[in-house]
Amino acid sequence: MIKIKNVSKNFGKNKVLADINMTIEKSNVVALIGPSGAGKSTLIRTINALEEIDQGEIIVEDVSIHQKGTDINKARTQIGFVFQSFNLYPFLTVLENVTIAPIKVKGIEKVKAIAKGKELLTSLGLEDKFDVYPSRLSGGQQQRVAIARALAMEPHVMLFDEPTSALDPEMVQEVLDAIRKLAADGMTMVVVTHEMGFAKEICDQIVFMAEGQIVEVAPPEEFFSSPKSERAKTFLSKVLNH
Ligand code: ADP
Ligand code: MG
């Protein structure tokens, strides 16, 4: 479970997050949507302390992430993060990319980490890529490796910041399928996405942000069929007509 309580953040004079409150229950999937500059990336990055906050509190699985004294590296092992740019280690093979953190950070035995890594990669359709270097993979394949790498730490929650935005259109589905499968398996997730059909299909809740604020929170059917705020109506009319 993720709890975000009264979180505010400024970049200089720019109020990027203004008193954000939201709760993501265990096994729920929340889509964070909204126009560019709304603060979606900043918000999702505060959940594992890639961004500091000025006010408020964020709790992930009973750990207060921004509190002094919290072992953030330990807390981060519970939180998988997948970015728009895949950020794989270029000089490691696919399997090494997936096993390095479990071995080095969690102290998992190498044979066990390799077995688990192979299992994850296989479940993501990458069973013939174990010994390949990332540069030899397509964007969709690299993003699936990035998902496997995050899952190898056995996180309790997964965060995705526009995981398909850097992909060629024909590779979007294979990555969405991987996230869909995680949702079906009961993973707790926050997904920043512009894939509205996907958000509608897999999410329990839509959180619509604009200008650093949460403007609207609703179940997908409701949000897409009858958005309440003018801001959401305008946004949807732009993204759904293209
Ligand atoms: P979104 O992901 O919704 O497009 P962001 O969270 O990236 O929005 O950005 C929200 C606002 O914060 C924007 O006005 C952006 O310019 C600003 N911002 C983001 N990161 C930084 C930073 N590191 N320094 C200063 N301003 C930033
Ligand atoms: Mg962003």
mmCIF file with all atom_site columns, N, CA, C and O in Angstrom, residues 149-176:
data_model
loop_
_atom_site.group_PDB
_atom_site.id
_atom_site.type_symbol
_atom_site.label_atom_id
_atom_site.label_alt_id
_atom_site.label_comp_id
_atom_site.label_asym_id
_atom_site.label_entity_id
_atom_site.label_seq_id
_atom_site.pdbx_PDB_ins_code
_atom_site.Cartn_x
_atom_site.Cartn_y
_atom_site.Cartn_z
_atom_site.occupancy
_atom_site.B_iso_or_equiv
_atom_site.pdbx_formal_charge
_atom_site.auth_seq_id
_atom_site.auth_comp_id
_atom_site.auth_asym_id
_atom_site.auth_atom_id
_atom_site.pdbx_PDB_model_num
ATOM 1   N N  . ARG A 1 149 ? 14.120 -6.681  -14.595 1.00 0.00 ? 149 ARG A N  1
ATOM 2   C CA . ARG A 1 149 ? 15.140 -6.243  -13.636 1.00 0.00 ? 149 ARG A CA 1
ATOM 3   C C  . ARG A 1 149 ? 14.479 -5.697  -12.368 1.00 0.00 ? 149 ARG A C  1
ATOM 4   O O  . ARG A 1 149 ? 14.912 -5.979  -11.258 1.00 0.00 ? 149 ARG A O  1
ATOM 5   N N  . ALA A 1 150 ? 13.422 -4.930  -12.545 1.00 0.00 ? 150 ALA A N  1
ATOM 6   C CA . ALA A 1 150 ? 12.722 -4.395  -11.372 1.00 0.00 ? 150 ALA A CA 1
ATOM 7   C C  . ALA A 1 150 ? 12.067 -5.527  -10.576 1.00 0.00 ? 150 ALA A C  1
ATOM 8   O O  . ALA A 1 150 ? 12.152 -5.568  -9.344  1.00 0.00 ? 150 ALA A O  1
ATOM 9   N N  . LEU A 1 151 ? 11.454 -6.478  -11.290 1.00 0.00 ? 151 LEU A N  1
ATOM 10  C CA . LEU A 1 151 ? 10.741 -7.566  -10.608 1.00 0.00 ? 151 LEU A CA 1
ATOM 11  C C  . LEU A 1 151 ? 11.685 -8.524  -9.893  1.00 0.00 ? 151 LEU A C  1
ATOM 12  O O  . LEU A 1 151 ? 11.297 -9.185  -8.934  1.00 0.00 ? 151 LEU A O  1
ATOM 13  N N  . ALA A 1 152 ? 12.941 -8.580  -10.357 1.00 0.00 ? 152 ALA A N  1
ATOM 14  C CA . ALA A 1 152 ? 13.907 -9.499  -9.762  1.00 0.00 ? 152 ALA A CA 1
ATOM 15  C C  . ALA A 1 152 ? 14.174 -9.167  -8.296  1.00 0.00 ? 152 ALA A C  1
ATOM 16  O O  . ALA A 1 152 ? 14.601 -10.017 -7.517  1.00 0.00 ? 152 ALA A O  1
ATOM 17  N N  . MET A 1 153 ? 13.909 -7.941  -7.905  1.00 0.00 ? 153 MET A N  1
ATOM 18  C CA . MET A 1 153 ? 14.088 -7.549  -6.499  1.00 0.00 ? 153 MET A CA 1
ATOM 19  C C  . MET A 1 153 ? 12.874 -7.931  -5.645  1.00 0.00 ? 153 MET A C  1
ATOM 20  O O  . MET A 1 153 ? 12.845 -7.653  -4.455  1.00 0.00 ? 153 MET A O  1
ATOM 21  N N  . GLU A 1 154 ? 11.882 -8.540  -6.268  1.00 0.00 ? 154 GLU A N  1
ATOM 22  C CA . GLU A 1 154 ? 10.638 -8.917  -5.599  1.00 0.00 ? 154 GLU A CA 1
ATOM 23  C C  . GLU A 1 154 ? 10.003 -7.741  -4.855  1.00 0.00 ? 154 GLU A C  1
ATOM 24  O O  . GLU A 1 154 ? 9.762  -7.787  -3.648  1.00 0.00 ? 154 GLU A O  1
ATOM 25  N N  . PRO A 1 155 ? 9.736  -6.671  -5.605  1.00 0.00 ? 155 PRO A N  1
ATOM 26  C CA . PRO A 1 155 ? 9.170  -5.469  -4.987  1.00 0.00 ? 155 PRO A CA 1
ATOM 27  C C  . PRO A 1 155 ? 7.707  -5.691  -4.583  1.00 0.00 ? 155 PRO A C  1
ATOM 28  O O  . PRO A 1 155 ? 7.044  -6.569  -5.132  1.00 0.00 ? 155 PRO A O  1
ATOM 29  N N  . HIS A 1 156 ? 7.258  -4.888  -3.646  1.00 0.00 ? 156 HIS A N  1
ATOM 30  C CA . HIS A 1 156 ? 5.844  -4.945  -3.252  1.00 0.00 ? 156 HIS A CA 1
ATOM 31  C C  . HIS A 1 156 ? 4.997  -3.982  -4.069  1.00 0.00 ? 156 HIS A C  1
ATOM 32  O O  . HIS A 1 156 ? 3.787  -4.137  -4.147  1.00 0.00 ? 156 HIS A O  1
ATOM 33  N N  . VAL A 1 157 ? 5.644  -2.968  -4.615  1.00 0.00 ? 157 VAL A N  1
ATOM 34  C CA . VAL A 1 157 ? 4.921  -2.039  -5.484  1.00 0.00 ? 157 VAL A CA 1
ATOM 35  C C  . VAL A 1 157 ? 5.771  -1.755  -6.724  1.00 0.00 ? 157 VAL A C  1
ATOM 36  O O  . VAL A 1 157 ? 6.998  -1.861  -6.681  1.00 0.00 ? 157 VAL A O  1
ATOM 37  N N  . MET A 1 158 ? 5.093  -1.423  -7.815  1.00 0.00 ? 158 MET A N  1
ATOM 38  C CA . MET A 1 158 ? 5.799  -1.071  -9.049  1.00 0.00 ? 158 MET A CA 1
ATOM 39  C C  . MET A 1 158 ? 5.322  0.291   -9.528  1.00 0.00 ? 158 MET A C  1
ATOM 40  O O  . MET A 1 158 ? 4.124  0.579   -9.541  1.00 0.00 ? 158 MET A O  1
ATOM 41  N N  . LEU A 1 159 ? 6.287  1.116   -9.941  1.00 0.00 ? 159 LEU A N  1
ATOM 42  C CA . LEU A 1 159 ? 5.997  2.447   -10.457 1.00 0.00 ? 159 LEU A CA 1
ATOM 43  C C  . LEU A 1 159 ? 6.466  2.504   -11.907 1.00 0.00 ? 159 LEU A C  1
ATOM 44  O O  . LEU A 1 159 ? 7.576  2.060   -12.224 1.00 0.00 ? 159 LEU A O  1
ATOM 45  N N  . PHE A 1 160 ? 5.618  3.040   -12.777 1.00 0.00 ? 160 PHE A N  1
ATOM 46  C CA . PHE A 1 160 ? 5.978  3.167   -14.193 1.00 0.00 ? 160 PHE A CA 1
ATOM 47  C C  . PHE A 1 160 ? 5.781  4.620   -14.619 1.00 0.00 ? 160 PHE A C  1
ATOM 48  O O  . PHE A 1 160 ? 4.688  5.163   -14.460 1.00 0.00 ? 160 PHE A O  1
ATOM 49  N N  . ASP A 1 161 ? 6.818  5.237   -15.150 1.00 0.00 ? 161 ASP A N  1
ATOM 50  C CA . ASP A 1 161 ? 6.674  6.605   -15.653 1.00 0.00 ? 161 ASP A CA 1
ATOM 51  C C  . ASP A 1 161 ? 6.743  6.582   -17.181 1.00 0.00 ? 161 ASP A C  1
ATOM 52  O O  . ASP A 1 161 ? 7.827  6.484   -17.765 1.00 0.00 ? 161 ASP A O  1
ATOM 53  N N  . GLU A 1 162 ? 5.610  6.642   -17.817 1.00 0.00 ? 162 GLU A N  1
ATOM 54  C CA . GLU A 1 162 ? 5.480  6.603   -19.271 1.00 0.00 ? 162 GLU A CA 1
ATOM 55  C C  . GLU A 1 162 ? 6.327  5.499   -19.900 1.00 0.00 ? 162 GLU A C  1
ATOM 56  O O  . GLU A 1 162 ? 7.205  5.760   -20.731 1.00 0.00 ? 162 GLU A O  1
ATOM 57  N N  . PRO A 1 163 ? 6.043  4.255   -19.518 1.00 0.00 ? 163 PRO A N  1
ATOM 58  C CA . PRO A 1 163 ? 6.902  3.147   -19.953 1.00 0.00 ? 163 PRO A CA 1
ATOM 59  C C  . PRO A 1 163 ? 6.886  2.884   -21.447 1.00 0.00 ? 163 PRO A C  1
ATOM 60  O O  . PRO A 1 163 ? 7.775  2.208   -21.955 1.00 0.00 ? 163 PRO A O  1
ATOM 61  N N  . THR A 1 164 ? 5.894  3.399   -22.161 1.00 0.00 ? 164 THR A N  1
ATOM 62  C CA . THR A 1 164 ? 5.828  3.110   -23.603 1.00 0.00 ? 164 THR A CA 1
ATOM 63  C C  . THR A 1 164 ? 6.080  4.340   -24.473 1.00 0.00 ? 164 THR A C  1
ATOM 64  O O  . THR A 1 164 ? 6.026  4.251   -25.696 1.00 0.00 ? 164 THR A O  1
ATOM 65  N N  . SER A 1 165 ? 6.366  5.486   -23.841 1.00 0.00 ? 165 SER A N  1
ATOM 66  C CA . SER A 1 165 ? 6.471  6.721   -24.627 1.00 0.00 ? 165 SER A CA 1
ATOM 67  C C  . SER A 1 165 ? 7.667  6.764   -25.571 1.00 0.00 ? 165 SER A C  1
ATOM 68  O O  . SER A 1 165 ? 7.638  7.480   -26.563 1.00 0.00 ? 165 SER A O  1
ATOM 69  N N  . ALA A 1 166 ? 8.719  6.026   -25.240 1.00 0.00 ? 166 ALA A N  1
ATOM 70  C CA . ALA A 1 166 ? 9.905  6.072   -26.093 1.00 0.00 ? 166 ALA A CA 1
ATOM 71  C C  . ALA A 1 166 ? 9.900  4.962   -27.141 1.00 0.00 ? 166 ALA A C  1
ATOM 72  O O  . ALA A 1 166 ? 10.863 4.797   -27.883 1.00 0.00 ? 166 ALA A O  1
ATOM 73  N N  . LEU A 1 167 ? 8.797  4.217   -27.210 1.00 0.00 ? 167 LEU A N  1
ATOM 74  C CA . LEU A 1 167 ? 8.779  3.037   -28.088 1.00 0.00 ? 167 LEU A CA 1
ATOM 75  C C  . LEU A 1 167 ? 8.130  3.319   -29.436 1.00 0.00 ? 167 LEU A C  1
ATOM 76  O O  . LEU A 1 167 ? 7.207  4.132   -29.534 1.00 0.00 ? 167 LEU A O  1
ATOM 77  N N  . ASP A 1 168 ? 8.603  2.602   -30.448 1.00 0.00 ? 168 ASP A N  1
ATOM 78  C CA . ASP A 1 168 ? 7.902  2.623   -31.730 1.00 0.00 ? 168 ASP A CA 1
ATOM 79  C C  . ASP A 1 168 ? 6.522  2.018   -31.503 1.00 0.00 ? 168 ASP A C  1
ATOM 80  O O  . ASP A 1 168 ? 6.375  1.106   -30.683 1.00 0.00 ? 168 ASP A O  1
ATOM 81  N N  . PRO A 1 169 ? 5.527  2.502   -32.251 1.00 0.00 ? 169 PRO A N  1
ATOM 82  C CA . PRO A 1 169 ? 4.143  2.074   -31.991 1.00 0.00 ? 169 PRO A CA 1
ATOM 83  C C  . PRO A 1 169 ? 3.948  0.556   -31.962 1.00 0.00 ? 169 PRO A C  1
ATOM 84  O O  . PRO A 1 169 ? 3.201  0.051   -31.136 1.00 0.00 ? 169 PRO A O  1
ATOM 85  N N  . GLU A 1 170 ? 4.667  -0.157  -32.826 1.00 0.00 ? 170 GLU A N  1
ATOM 86  C CA . GLU A 1 170 ? 4.415  -1.604  -32.877 1.00 0.00 ? 170 GLU A CA 1
ATOM 87  C C  . GLU A 1 170 ? 4.963  -2.337  -31.656 1.00 0.00 ? 170 GLU A C  1
ATOM 88  O O  . GLU A 1 170 ? 4.723  -3.519  -31.475 1.00 0.00 ? 170 GLU A O  1
ATOM 89  N N  . MET A 1 171 ? 5.713  -1.625  -30.797 1.00 0.00 ? 171 MET A N  1
ATOM 90  C CA . MET A 1 171 ? 6.266  -2.283  -29.604 1.00 0.00 ? 171 MET A CA 1
ATOM 91  C C  . MET A 1 171 ? 5.535  -1.932  -28.326 1.00 0.00 ? 171 MET A C  1
ATOM 92  O O  . MET A 1 171 ? 5.848  -2.443  -27.254 1.00 0.00 ? 171 MET A O  1
ATOM 93  N N  . VAL A 1 172 ? 4.559  -1.054  -28.471 1.00 0.00 ? 172 VAL A N  1
ATOM 94  C CA . VAL A 1 172 ? 3.839  -0.600  -27.276 1.00 0.00 ? 172 VAL A CA 1
ATOM 95  C C  . VAL A 1 172 ? 3.082  -1.758  -26.616 1.00 0.00 ? 172 VAL A C  1
ATOM 96  O O  . VAL A 1 172 ? 3.148  -1.950  -25.406 1.00 0.00 ? 172 VAL A O  1
ATOM 97  N N  . GLN A 1 173 ? 2.412  -2.571  -27.437 1.00 0.00 ? 173 GLN A N  1
ATOM 98  C CA . GLN A 1 173 ? 1.545  -3.623  -26.872 1.00 0.00 ? 173 GLN A CA 1
ATOM 99  C C  . GLN A 1 173 ? 2.305  -4.634  -26.030 1.00 0.00 ? 173 GLN A C  1
ATOM 100 O O  . GLN A 1 173 ? 1.819  -5.066  -24.993 1.00 0.00 ? 173 GLN A O  1
ATOM 101 N N  . GLU A 1 174 ? 3.497  -5.042  -26.488 1.00 0.00 ? 174 GLU A N  1
ATOM 102 C CA . GLU A 1 174 ? 4.211  -6.078  -25.742 1.00 0.00 ? 174 GLU A CA 1
ATOM 103 C C  . GLU A 1 174 ? 4.582  -5.588  -24.343 1.00 0.00 ? 174 GLU A C  1
ATOM 104 O O  . GLU A 1 174 ? 4.621  -6.365  -23.393 1.00 0.00 ? 174 GLU A O  1
ATOM 105 N N  . VAL A 1 175 ? 4.815  -4.291  -24.197 1.00 0.00 ? 175 VAL A N  1
ATOM 106 C CA . VAL A 1 175 ? 5.142  -3.744  -22.881 1.00 0.00 ? 175 VAL A CA 1
ATOM 107 C C  . VAL A 1 175 ? 3.858  -3.587  -22.054 1.00 0.00 ? 175 VAL A C  1
ATOM 108 O O  . VAL A 1 175 ? 3.823  -3.937  -20.874 1.00 0.00 ? 175 VAL A O  1
ATOM 109 N N  . LEU A 1 176 ? 2.800  -3.118  -22.706 1.00 0.00 ? 176 LEU A N  1
ATOM 110 C CA . LEU A 1 176 ? 1.516  -3.023  -21.989 1.00 0.00 ? 176 LEU A CA 1
ATOM 111 C C  . LEU A 1 176 ? 1.052  -4.412  -21.531 1.00 0.00 ? 176 LEU A C  1
ATOM 112 O O  . LEU A 1 176 ? 0.522  -4.561  -20.427 1.00 0.00 ? 176 LEU A O  1
#
